[in-house]
JSON list of C-alpha atoms (C1' of nucleotides) in Angstrom, two decimals:
[
{"chain": "D", "resi": 7, "resn": "MET", "atom": "CA", "xyz": [33.30, 201.48, 70.58]},
{"chain": "D", "resi": 8, "resn": "SER", "atom": "CA", "xyz": [34.70, 202.74, 73.86]},
{"chain": "D", "resi": 9, "resn": "LYS", "atom": "CA", "xyz": [36.18, 206.17, 74.21]},
{"chain": "D", "resi": 10, "resn": "ARG", "atom": "CA", "xyz": [39.45, 204.63, 75.32]},
{"chain": "D", "resi": 11, "resn": "LYS", "atom": "CA", "xyz": [39.88, 202.62, 72.12]},
{"chain": "D", "resi": 12, "resn": "ALA", "atom": "CA", "xyz": [39.19, 205.67, 70.01]},
{"chain": "D", "resi": 13, "resn": "ARG", "atom": "CA", "xyz": [42.02, 207.41, 71.85]},
{"chain": "D", "resi": 14, "resn": "ALA", "atom": "CA", "xyz": [44.55, 204.79, 70.82]},
{"chain": "D", "resi": 15, "resn": "ARG", "atom": "CA", "xyz": [44.44, 206.07, 67.25]},
{"chain": "D", "resi": 16, "resn": "ALA", "atom": "CA", "xyz": [44.61, 209.76, 68.07]},
{"chain": "D", "resi": 17, "resn": "ALA", "atom": "CA", "xyz": [46.79, 211.98, 65.90]},
{"chain": "D", "resi": 18, "resn": "LYS", "atom": "CA", "xyz": [49.87, 213.86, 67.01]},
{"chain": "D", "resi": 19, "resn": "LEU", "atom": "CA", "xyz": [49.33, 217.52, 67.71]},
{"chain": "D", "resi": 20, "resn": "PRO", "atom": "CA", "xyz": [50.50, 219.54, 64.69]},
{"chain": "D", "resi": 21, "resn": "ARG", "atom": "CA", "xyz": [53.28, 222.11, 64.77]},
{"chain": "D", "resi": 22, "resn": "ARG", "atom": "CA", "xyz": [50.76, 224.94, 64.62]},
{"chain": "D", "resi": 23, "resn": "PHE", "atom": "CA", "xyz": [49.36, 223.91, 68.00]},
{"chain": "D", "resi": 24, "resn": "TYR", "atom": "CA", "xyz": [52.63, 224.88, 69.64]},
{"chain": "D", "resi": 25, "resn": "THR", "atom": "CA", "xyz": [53.70, 227.90, 67.61]},
{"chain": "D", "resi": 26, "resn": "ARG", "atom": "CA", "xyz": [50.71, 230.12, 68.42]},
{"chain": "D", "resi": 27, "resn": "GLU", "atom": "CA", "xyz": [51.52, 233.43, 70.04]},
{"chain": "D", "resi": 28, "resn": "ASP", "atom": "CA", "xyz": [49.40, 232.96, 73.16]},
{"chain": "D", "resi": 29, "resn": "THR", "atom": "CA", "xyz": [51.35, 230.63, 75.44]},
{"chain": "D", "resi": 30, "resn": "LEU", "atom": "CA", "xyz": [48.72, 230.88, 78.18]},
{"chain": "D", "resi": 31, "resn": "LEU", "atom": "CA", "xyz": [46.22, 229.47, 75.69]},
{"chain": "D", "resi": 32, "resn": "VAL", "atom": "CA", "xyz": [48.63, 226.68, 74.77]},
{"chain": "D", "resi": 33, "resn": "ALA", "atom": "CA", "xyz": [49.05, 225.86, 78.48]},
{"chain": "D", "resi": 34, "resn": "ARG", "atom": "CA", "xyz": [45.26, 225.67, 78.92]},
{"chain": "D", "resi": 35, "resn": "GLU", "atom": "CA", "xyz": [44.73, 223.63, 75.78]},
{"chain": "D", "resi": 36, "resn": "LEU", "atom": "CA", "xyz": [47.40, 221.11, 76.77]},
{"chain": "D", "resi": 37, "resn": "LEU", "atom": "CA", "xyz": [45.01, 219.97, 79.51]},
{"chain": "D", "resi": 38, "resn": "GLY", "atom": "CA", "xyz": [43.31, 216.76, 78.40]},
{"chain": "D", "resi": 39, "resn": "LYS", "atom": "CA", "xyz": [45.94, 215.99, 75.75]},
{"chain": "D", "resi": 40, "resn": "ARG", "atom": "CA", "xyz": [47.94, 212.77, 75.99]},
{"chain": "D", "resi": 41, "resn": "LEU", "atom": "CA", "xyz": [51.71, 212.57, 76.49]},
{"chain": "D", "resi": 42, "resn": "VAL", "atom": "CA", "xyz": [53.16, 209.38, 74.96]},
{"chain": "D", "resi": 43, "resn": "ILE", "atom": "CA", "xyz": [56.66, 207.92, 75.37]},
{"chain": "D", "resi": 44, "resn": "PRO", "atom": "CA", "xyz": [57.38, 204.39, 74.14]},
{"chain": "D", "resi": 45, "resn": "ALA", "atom": "CA", "xyz": [59.21, 202.21, 76.70]},
{"chain": "D", "resi": 46, "resn": "PRO", "atom": "CA", "xyz": [62.38, 200.34, 75.66]},
{"chain": "D", "resi": 47, "resn": "ASP", "atom": "CA", "xyz": [60.25, 197.32, 74.65]},
{"chain": "D", "resi": 48, "resn": "GLY", "atom": "CA", "xyz": [57.97, 199.48, 72.51]},
{"chain": "D", "resi": 49, "resn": "THR", "atom": "CA", "xyz": [55.09, 199.59, 74.98]},
{"chain": "D", "resi": 50, "resn": "ARG", "atom": "CA", "xyz": [53.19, 202.85, 74.90]},
{"chain": "D", "resi": 51, "resn": "VAL", "atom": "CA", "xyz": [53.54, 204.62, 78.24]},
{"chain": "D", "resi": 52, "resn": "SER", "atom": "CA", "xyz": [51.15, 207.54, 78.38]},
{"chain": "D", "resi": 53, "resn": "GLY", "atom": "CA", "xyz": [49.05, 209.83, 80.48]},
{"chain": "D", "resi": 54, "resn": "ARG", "atom": "CA", "xyz": [46.48, 212.54, 80.19]},
{"chain": "D", "resi": 55, "resn": "ILE", "atom": "CA", "xyz": [47.80, 216.00, 81.06]},
{"chain": "D", "resi": 56, "resn": "VAL", "atom": "CA", "xyz": [45.92, 217.37, 84.07]},
{"chain": "D", "resi": 57, "resn": "GLU", "atom": "CA", "xyz": [48.17, 220.23, 85.23]},
{"chain": "D", "resi": 58, "resn": "THR", "atom": "CA", "xyz": [50.43, 222.75, 83.44]},
{"chain": "D", "resi": 59, "resn": "GLU", "atom": "CA", "xyz": [52.31, 225.98, 84.06]},
{"chain": "D", "resi": 60, "resn": "ALA", "atom": "CA", "xyz": [53.18, 228.67, 81.51]},
{"chain": "D", "resi": 61, "resn": "TYR", "atom": "CA", "xyz": [56.57, 230.40, 81.50]},
{"chain": "D", "resi": 62, "resn": "LEU", "atom": "CA", "xyz": [56.45, 233.50, 79.37]},
{"chain": "D", "resi": 63, "resn": "GLY", "atom": "CA", "xyz": [60.06, 234.00, 78.39]},
{"chain": "D", "resi": 64, "resn": "ALA", "atom": "CA", "xyz": [62.02, 237.24, 78.44]},
{"chain": "D", "resi": 65, "resn": "GLU", "atom": "CA", "xyz": [59.36, 239.21, 80.34]},
{"chain": "D", "resi": 66, "resn": "ASP", "atom": "CA", "xyz": [58.70, 236.60, 83.04]},
{"chain": "D", "resi": 67, "resn": "LYS", "atom": "CA", "xyz": [60.95, 236.72, 86.11]},
{"chain": "D", "resi": 68, "resn": "ALA", "atom": "CA", "xyz": [60.14, 233.10, 86.89]},
{"chain": "D", "resi": 69, "resn": "ALA", "atom": "CA", "xyz": [61.40, 231.85, 83.51]},
{"chain": "D", "resi": 70, "resn": "HIS", "atom": "CA", "xyz": [64.94, 230.60, 82.93]},
{"chain": "D", "resi": 71, "resn": "SER", "atom": "CA", "xyz": [64.94, 232.77, 79.81]},
{"chain": "D", "resi": 72, "resn": "TYR", "atom": "CA", "xyz": [64.03, 235.97, 81.70]},
{"chain": "D", "resi": 73, "resn": "GLY", "atom": "CA", "xyz": [65.75, 238.98, 80.19]},
{"chain": "D", "resi": 74, "resn": "HIS", "atom": "CA", "xyz": [66.67, 236.92, 77.12]},
{"chain": "D", "resi": 75, "resn": "ARG", "atom": "CA", "xyz": [69.20, 234.98, 79.14]},
{"chain": "D", "resi": 76, "resn": "ARG", "atom": "CA", "xyz": [71.00, 232.60, 76.80]},
{"chain": "D", "resi": 77, "resn": "THR", "atom": "CA", "xyz": [73.10, 229.82, 78.27]},
{"chain": "D", "resi": 78, "resn": "ALA", "atom": "CA", "xyz": [73.74, 226.18, 77.41]},
{"chain": "D", "resi": 79, "resn": "ARG", "atom": "CA", "xyz": [70.67, 225.24, 79.42]},
{"chain": "D", "resi": 80, "resn": "THR", "atom": "CA", "xyz": [68.24, 227.91, 78.23]},
{"chain": "D", "resi": 81, "resn": "GLU", "atom": "CA", "xyz": [69.18, 227.58, 74.55]},
{"chain": "D", "resi": 82, "resn": "THR", "atom": "CA", "xyz": [66.45, 224.96, 74.11]},
{"chain": "D", "resi": 83, "resn": "MET", "atom": "CA", "xyz": [63.77, 227.48, 75.07]},
{"chain": "D", "resi": 84, "resn": "TYR", "atom": "CA", "xyz": [64.63, 229.49, 71.93]},
{"chain": "D", "resi": 85, "resn": "ALA", "atom": "CA", "xyz": [63.83, 226.55, 69.66]},
{"chain": "D", "resi": 86, "resn": "VAL", "atom": "CA", "xyz": [60.62, 226.35, 67.64]},
{"chain": "D", "resi": 87, "resn": "GLY", "atom": "CA", "xyz": [57.36, 225.50, 69.43]},
{"chain": "D", "resi": 88, "resn": "GLY", "atom": "CA", "xyz": [56.90, 221.76, 69.77]},
{"chain": "D", "resi": 89, "resn": "THR", "atom": "CA", "xyz": [60.43, 221.15, 71.02]},
{"chain": "D", "resi": 90, "resn": "VAL", "atom": "CA", "xyz": [60.98, 219.39, 74.36]},
{"chain": "D", "resi": 91, "resn": "TYR", "atom": "CA", "xyz": [62.83, 221.27, 77.11]},
{"chain": "D", "resi": 92, "resn": "VAL", "atom": "CA", "xyz": [64.06, 219.05, 79.96]},
{"chain": "D", "resi": 93, "resn": "PHE", "atom": "CA", "xyz": [66.11, 220.41, 82.84]},
{"chain": "D", "resi": 94, "resn": "PHE", "atom": "CA", "xyz": [67.36, 219.02, 86.15]},
{"chain": "D", "resi": 95, "resn": "VAL", "atom": "CA", "xyz": [66.76, 220.59, 89.57]},
{"chain": "D", "resi": 96, "resn": "TYR", "atom": "CA", "xyz": [67.41, 220.02, 93.26]},
{"chain": "D", "resi": 97, "resn": "GLY", "atom": "CA", "xyz": [70.10, 217.53, 92.43]},
{"chain": "D", "resi": 98, "resn": "MET", "atom": "CA", "xyz": [67.59, 214.79, 91.69]},
{"chain": "D", "resi": 99, "resn": "HIS", "atom": "CA", "xyz": [64.55, 215.76, 89.64]},
{"chain": "D", "resi": 100, "resn": "HIS", "atom": "CA", "xyz": [63.93, 216.25, 85.93]},
{"chain": "D", "resi": 101, "resn": "GLN", "atom": "CA", "xyz": [61.25, 218.62, 84.64]},
{"chain": "D", "resi": 102, "resn": "PHE", "atom": "CA", "xyz": [59.47, 218.14, 81.31]},
{"chain": "D", "resi": 103, "resn": "ASN", "atom": "CA", "xyz": [58.46, 221.22, 79.34]},
{"chain": "D", "resi": 104, "resn": "VAL", "atom": "CA", "xyz": [56.97, 221.93, 75.94]},
{"chain": "D", "resi": 105, "resn": "VAL", "atom": "CA", "xyz": [58.52, 224.88, 74.11]},
{"chain": "D", "resi": 106, "resn": "ALA", "atom": "CA", "xyz": [55.86, 227.28, 72.81]},
{"chain": "D", "resi": 107, "resn": "GLY", "atom": "CA", "xyz": [55.81, 230.04, 70.22]},
{"chain": "D", "resi": 108, "resn": "ALA", "atom": "CA", "xyz": [57.95, 230.81, 67.20]},
{"chain": "D", "resi": 109, "resn": "ALA", "atom": "CA", "xyz": [61.68, 230.07, 67.06]},
{"chain": "D", "resi": 110, "resn": "GLY", "atom": "CA", "xyz": [63.47, 232.76, 69.04]},
{"chain": "D", "resi": 111, "resn": "THR", "atom": "CA", "xyz": [60.56, 233.27, 71.45]},
{"chain": "D", "resi": 112, "resn": "PRO", "atom": "CA", "xyz": [61.73, 231.49, 74.64]},
{"chain": "D", "resi": 113, "resn": "HIS", "atom": "CA", "xyz": [58.36, 230.46, 76.07]},
{"chain": "D", "resi": 114, "resn": "ALA", "atom": "CA", "xyz": [57.62, 227.05, 77.60]},
{"chain": "D", "resi": 115, "resn": "VAL", "atom": "CA", "xyz": [54.89, 225.11, 79.35]},
{"chain": "D", "resi": 116, "resn": "LEU", "atom": "CA", "xyz": [55.84, 222.86, 82.27]},
{"chain": "D", "resi": 117, "resn": "ILE", "atom": "CA", "xyz": [53.86, 219.62, 82.43]},
{"chain": "D", "resi": 118, "resn": "ARG", "atom": "CA", "xyz": [53.17, 219.25, 86.16]},
{"chain": "D", "resi": 119, "resn": "ALA", "atom": "CA", "xyz": [50.91, 216.20, 86.39]},
{"chain": "D", "resi": 120, "resn": "LEU", "atom": "CA", "xyz": [49.41, 213.35, 84.37]},
{"chain": "D", "resi": 121, "resn": "GLU", "atom": "CA", "xyz": [46.64, 210.87, 84.85]},
{"chain": "D", "resi": 122, "resn": "PRO", "atom": "CA", "xyz": [48.18, 207.49, 83.89]},
{"chain": "D", "resi": 123, "resn": "GLU", "atom": "CA", "xyz": [46.55, 205.85, 80.85]},
{"chain": "D", "resi": 124, "resn": "GLU", "atom": "CA", "xyz": [48.77, 203.26, 79.18]},
{"chain": "D", "resi": 125, "resn": "GLY", "atom": "CA", "xyz": [51.87, 201.34, 80.26]},
{"chain": "D", "resi": 126, "resn": "ILE", "atom": "CA", "xyz": [51.08, 201.66, 83.95]},
{"chain": "D", "resi": 127, "resn": "GLU", "atom": "CA", "xyz": [53.18, 198.56, 84.69]},
{"chain": "D", "resi": 128, "resn": "TRP", "atom": "CA", "xyz": [56.22, 200.44, 83.43]},
{"chain": "D", "resi": 129, "resn": "MET", "atom": "CA", "xyz": [55.39, 203.36, 85.68]},
{"chain": "D", "resi": 130, "resn": "ARG", "atom": "CA", "xyz": [55.05, 201.08, 88.70]},
{"chain": "D", "resi": 131, "resn": "ARG", "atom": "CA", "xyz": [58.39, 199.46, 87.90]},
{"chain": "D", "resi": 132, "resn": "ARG", "atom": "CA", "xyz": [60.09, 202.84, 87.74]},
{"chain": "D", "resi": 133, "resn": "ARG", "atom": "CA", "xyz": [58.42, 204.12, 90.95]},
{"chain": "D", "resi": 134, "resn": "PRO", "atom": "CA", "xyz": [58.30, 201.03, 93.16]},
{"chain": "D", "resi": 135, "resn": "ASP", "atom": "CA", "xyz": [56.26, 200.96, 96.35]},
{"chain": "D", "resi": 136, "resn": "ARG", "atom": "CA", "xyz": [54.20, 204.02, 95.37]},
{"chain": "D", "resi": 137, "resn": "PRO", "atom": "CA", "xyz": [50.42, 203.96, 95.17]},
{"chain": "D", "resi": 138, "resn": "ASP", "atom": "CA", "xyz": [49.11, 204.48, 91.62]},
{"chain": "D", "resi": 139, "resn": "ARG", "atom": "CA", "xyz": [47.75, 207.82, 92.70]},
{"chain": "D", "resi": 140, "resn": "GLU", "atom": "CA", "xyz": [51.33, 209.06, 93.17]},
{"chain": "D", "resi": 141, "resn": "LEU", "atom": "CA", "xyz": [52.91, 207.68, 90.01]},
{"chain": "D", "resi": 142, "resn": "THR", "atom": "CA", "xyz": [52.65, 210.91, 88.00]},
{"chain": "D", "resi": 143, "resn": "SER", "atom": "CA", "xyz": [51.12, 213.50, 90.36]},
{"chain": "D", "resi": 144, "resn": "GLY", "atom": "CA", "xyz": [54.00, 215.98, 90.15]},
{"chain": "D", "resi": 145, "resn": "PRO", "atom": "CA", "xyz": [56.56, 217.24, 87.61]},
{"chain": "D", "resi": 146, "resn": "GLY", "atom": "CA", "xyz": [59.45, 215.21, 89.01]},
{"chain": "D", "resi": 147, "resn": "LYS", "atom": "CA", "xyz": [57.32, 212.13, 89.58]},
{"chain": "D", "resi": 148, "resn": "LEU", "atom": "CA", "xyz": [56.01, 211.98, 86.02]},
{"chain": "D", "resi": 149, "resn": "CYS", "atom": "CA", "xyz": [59.51, 212.25, 84.60]},
{"chain": "D", "resi": 150, "resn": "ARG", "atom": "CA", "xyz": [60.59, 209.32, 86.73]},
{"chain": "D", "resi": 151, "resn": "ALA", "atom": "CA", "xyz": [57.51, 207.26, 85.78]},
{"chain": "D", "resi": 152, "resn": "LEU", "atom": "CA", "xyz": [57.96, 207.89, 82.05]},
{"chain": "D", "resi": 153, "resn": "GLY", "atom": "CA", "xyz": [61.75, 207.52, 82.04]},
{"chain": "D", "resi": 154, "resn": "ILE", "atom": "CA", "xyz": [62.37, 211.14, 81.06]},
{"chain": "D", "resi": 155, "resn": "ASP", "atom": "CA", "xyz": [65.90, 212.45, 81.53]},
{"chain": "D", "resi": 156, "resn": "ARG", "atom": "CA", "xyz": [68.06, 215.06, 79.84]},
{"chain": "D", "resi": 157, "resn": "SER", "atom": "CA", "xyz": [68.55, 212.87, 76.80]},
{"chain": "D", "resi": 158, "resn": "TYR", "atom": "CA", "xyz": [65.05, 214.05, 75.85]},
{"chain": "D", "resi": 159, "resn": "ASP", "atom": "CA", "xyz": [66.07, 217.70, 75.90]},
{"chain": "D", "resi": 160, "resn": "ARG", "atom": "CA", "xyz": [65.66, 219.21, 72.39]},
{"chain": "D", "resi": 161, "resn": "ALA", "atom": "CA", "xyz": [63.58, 216.27, 71.16]},
{"chain": "D", "resi": 162, "resn": "ASP", "atom": "CA", "xyz": [60.92, 217.19, 68.58]},
{"chain": "D", "resi": 163, "resn": "LEU", "atom": "CA", "xyz": [57.33, 216.43, 69.58]},
{"chain": "D", "resi": 164, "resn": "LEU", "atom": "CA", "xyz": [56.59, 215.64, 65.93]},
{"chain": "D", "resi": 165, "resn": "GLY", "atom": "CA", "xyz": [59.18, 212.85, 66.08]},
{"chain": "D", "resi": 166, "resn": "GLU", "atom": "CA", "xyz": [59.02, 209.24, 67.29]},
{"chain": "D", "resi": 167, "resn": "ARG", "atom": "CA", "xyz": [60.64, 209.39, 70.73]},
{"chain": "D", "resi": 168, "resn": "VAL", "atom": "CA", "xyz": [58.03, 211.44, 72.55]},
{"chain": "D", "resi": 169, "resn": "TRP", "atom": "CA", "xyz": [54.88, 213.15, 71.36]},
{"chain": "D", "resi": 170, "resn": "LEU", "atom": "CA", "xyz": [51.50, 214.57, 72.31]},
{"chain": "D", "resi": 171, "resn": "GLU", "atom": "CA", "xyz": [48.14, 213.39, 71.00]},
{"chain": "D", "resi": 172, "resn": "ASP", "atom": "CA", "xyz": [44.73, 214.91, 70.83]},
{"chain": "D", "resi": 173, "resn": "ALA", "atom": "CA", "xyz": [42.67, 212.40, 72.79]},
{"chain": "D", "resi": 174, "resn": "GLY", "atom": "CA", "xyz": [39.44, 213.76, 71.32]},
{"chain": "D", "resi": 175, "resn": "GLU", "atom": "CA", "xyz": [38.42, 215.07, 74.70]},
{"chain": "D", "resi": 176, "resn": "GLU", "atom": "CA", "xyz": [36.90, 218.50, 74.91]},
{"chain": "D", "resi": 177, "resn": "ILE", "atom": "CA", "xyz": [37.91, 220.58, 77.92]},
{"chain": "D", "resi": 178, "resn": "ILE", "atom": "CA", "xyz": [35.71, 223.56, 78.56]},
{"chain": "D", "resi": 179, "resn": "PRO", "atom": "CA", "xyz": [36.76, 226.62, 80.57]},
{"chain": "D", "resi": 180, "resn": "VAL", "atom": "CA", "xyz": [34.59, 225.72, 83.55]},
{"chain": "D", "resi": 181, "resn": "ASP", "atom": "CA", "xyz": [36.61, 222.50, 83.99]},
{"chain": "D", "resi": 182, "resn": "ILE", "atom": "CA", "xyz": [39.83, 224.49, 84.43]},
{"chain": "D", "resi": 183, "resn": "THR", "atom": "CA", "xyz": [41.13, 226.19, 87.56]},
{"chain": "D", "resi": 184, "resn": "ALA", "atom": "CA", "xyz": [43.96, 228.74, 87.44]},
{"chain": "D", "resi": 185, "resn": "GLY", "atom": "CA", "xyz": [46.28, 229.74, 90.28]},
{"chain": "D", "resi": 186, "resn": "PRO", "atom": "CA", "xyz": [49.83, 230.88, 91.08]},
{"chain": "D", "resi": 187, "resn": "ARG", "atom": "CA", "xyz": [52.74, 228.75, 89.90]},
{"chain": "D", "resi": 188, "resn": "ILE", "atom": "CA", "xyz": [54.57, 226.53, 92.37]},
{"chain": "D", "resi": 189, "resn": "GLY", "atom": "CA", "xyz": [58.08, 227.02, 93.73]},
{"chain": "D", "resi": 190, "resn": "ILE", "atom": "CA", "xyz": [58.86, 230.42, 92.21]},
{"chain": "D", "resi": 191, "resn": "ALA", "atom": "CA", "xyz": [58.76, 232.72, 95.23]},
{"chain": "D", "resi": 192, "resn": "TYR", "atom": "CA", "xyz": [61.91, 234.41, 93.90]},
{"chain": "D", "resi": 193, "resn": "ALA", "atom": "CA", "xyz": [59.99, 235.80, 90.92]},
{"chain": "D", "resi": 194, "resn": "GLU", "atom": "CA", "xyz": [58.73, 238.92, 92.72]},
{"chain": "D", "resi": 195, "resn": "GLU", "atom": "CA", "xyz": [55.65, 240.41, 91.03]},
{"chain": "D", "resi": 196, "resn": "PHE", "atom": "CA", "xyz": [55.44, 237.37, 88.75]},
{"chain": "D", "resi": 197, "resn": "ALA", "atom": "CA", "xyz": [55.14, 234.93, 91.66]},
{"chain": "D", "resi": 198, "resn": "ALA", "atom": "CA", "xyz": [51.40, 235.59, 92.00]},
{"chain": "D", "resi": 199, "resn": "LYS", "atom": "CA", "xyz": [50.45, 235.47, 88.30]},
{"chain": "D", "resi": 200, "resn": "PRO", "atom": "CA", "xyz": [47.75, 232.80, 87.84]},
{"chain": "D", "resi": 201, "resn": "TRP", "atom": "CA", "xyz": [49.64, 230.92, 85.16]},
{"chain": "D", "resi": 202, "resn": "ARG", "atom": "CA", "xyz": [49.20, 227.43, 86.59]},
{"chain": "D", "resi": 203, "resn": "PHE", "atom": "CA", "xyz": [46.24, 225.50, 85.19]},
{"chain": "D", "resi": 204, "resn": "TRP", "atom": "CA", "xyz": [44.67, 222.24, 86.30]},
{"chain": "D", "resi": 205, "resn": "LEU", "atom": "CA", "xyz": [41.57, 220.12, 85.78]},
{"chain": "D", "resi": 206, "resn": "LYS", "atom": "CA", "xyz": [39.19, 220.89, 88.59]},
{"chain": "D", "resi": 207, "resn": "GLY", "atom": "CA", "xyz": [38.86, 218.04, 91.06]},
{"chain": "D", "resi": 208, "resn": "ASN", "atom": "CA", "xyz": [41.27, 215.71, 89.27]},
{"chain": "D", "resi": 209, "resn": "ALA", "atom": "CA", "xyz": [42.90, 213.25, 91.66]},
{"chain": "D", "resi": 210, "resn": "TYR", "atom": "CA", "xyz": [46.32, 213.41, 89.98]},
{"chain": "D", "resi": 211, "resn": "VAL", "atom": "CA", "xyz": [46.90, 217.16, 90.28]},
{"chain": "D", "resi": 212, "resn": "SER", "atom": "CA", "xyz": [50.00, 217.87, 92.39]},
{"chain": "D", "resi": 213, "resn": "ARG", "atom": "CA", "xyz": [48.28, 220.39, 94.70]},
{"chain": "D", "resi": 214, "resn": "LYS", "atom": "CA", "xyz": [44.71, 221.35, 95.31]},
{"chain": "D", "resi": 215, "resn": "ALA", "atom": "CA", "xyz": [45.34, 225.10, 95.50]},
{"chain": "T", "resi": 485, "resn": "DT", "atom": "C1'", "xyz": [87.63, 227.59, 89.92]},
{"chain": "T", "resi": 486, "resn": "DA", "atom": "C1'", "xyz": [84.37, 228.55, 93.96]},
{"chain": "T", "resi": 487, "resn": "DT", "atom": "C1'", "xyz": [79.94, 229.16, 95.71]},
{"chain": "T", "resi": 488, "resn": "DG", "atom": "C1'", "xyz": [74.87, 229.63, 96.46]},
{"chain": "T", "resi": 489, "resn": "DG", "atom": "C1'", "xyz": [70.59, 227.97, 95.39]},
{"chain": "T", "resi": 490, "resn": "DG", "atom": "C1'", "xyz": [66.97, 225.63, 92.72]},
{"chain": "T", "resi": 491, "resn": "DA", "atom": "C1'", "xyz": [59.96, 225.38, 87.95]},
{"chain": "T", "resi": 492, "resn": "DT", "atom": "C1'", "xyz": [60.74, 218.89, 94.04]},
{"chain": "T", "resi": 493, "resn": "DT", "atom": "C1'", "xyz": [60.03, 214.87, 96.63]},
{"chain": "T", "resi": 494, "resn": "DA", "atom": "C1'", "xyz": [59.80, 211.88, 100.51]},
{"chain": "T", "resi": 495, "resn": "DC", "atom": "C1'", "xyz": [60.09, 211.15, 105.06]},
{"chain": "T", "resi": 496, "resn": "DC", "atom": "C1'", "xyz": [60.17, 212.93, 109.68]},
{"chain": "T", "resi": 497, "resn": "DT", "atom": "C1'", "xyz": [57.80, 214.90, 113.92]},
{"chain": "O", "resi": 610, "resn": "DG", "atom": "C1'", "xyz": [54.63, 221.63, 109.00]},
{"chain": "O", "resi": 611, "resn": "DG", "atom": "C1'", "xyz": [59.78, 221.09, 108.63]},
{"chain": "O", "resi": 612, "resn": "DT", "atom": "C1'", "xyz": [63.71, 219.70, 106.12]},
{"chain": "O", "resi": 613, "resn": "DA", "atom": "C1'", "xyz": [67.43, 216.53, 104.02]},
{"chain": "O", "resi": 614, "resn": "DA", "atom": "C1'", "xyz": [68.76, 214.80, 99.83]},
{"chain": "O", "resi": 615, "resn": "DT", "atom": "C1'", "xyz": [72.03, 215.91, 95.92]},
{"chain": "O", "resi": 616, "resn": "DC", "atom": "C1'", "xyz": [74.15, 217.91, 91.63]},
{"chain": "O", "resi": 617, "resn": "DC", "atom": "C1'", "xyz": [74.06, 221.07, 88.00]},
{"chain": "O", "resi": 618, "resn": "DC", "atom": "C1'", "xyz": [73.77, 225.73, 86.64]},
{"chain": "O", "resi": 619, "resn": "DA", "atom": "C1'", "xyz": [74.69, 230.59, 86.70]},
{"chain": "O", "resi": 620, "resn": "DT", "atom": "C1'", "xyz": [77.34, 233.99, 88.34]},
{"chain": "O", "resi": 621, "resn": "DA", "atom": "C1'", "xyz": [81.05, 235.89, 90.93]},
{"chain": "O", "resi": 622, "resn": "DC", "atom": "C1'", "xyz": [85.86, 235.95, 91.97]}
]
DNA sequence: TATGGGATTACCT
DNA sequence: GGTAATCCCATAC
């Protein structure tokens, strides 16, 4: 049996995957997992996570929840680990995050890039005239390709609308590169923290360095 | 209520 | 490499 067929029956990640205290570990371990969102016709649209960024809540100047800021938007970050946090930036792009940690701990992991696996026709339809290589190679691109908008904010990853699966793939530390997060120059001493993780050499990562 | 800027992308030179 | 697009959010008045 092929590896790919085995993946089709993979189990959803359990709550305890998300509620661990070490969000940097969660961000690293999300690499190689599969994000699945059924299309309107029921087709599985999915991709393998190849790039993430950790946002460490109240202590992290780059995080929306820095200093325990609580607003209508950031409220989602205080939910229990395994909740979806979607926000909208630059007047045109959605960003898909996984809330991490216990309820009340406003940590999140931004999913920055996927390698398309299933439902690629749906991705092409939603991002016309783009080469396959650019369907999901960035946080805004993958939201467009998977049809993610703010209606997914607060969704539960143990539900039926969107979830993550263990694809049975083992990622070892040597396969992972870490570097500074993207687009957070305003975050002062936190701007240089190496809290962005990606699969070394993967063609779908949004930036090489 | 007004205003400044953003966890990006695509297209231009 | 530079920058327009475009709208919601957070904060200031």
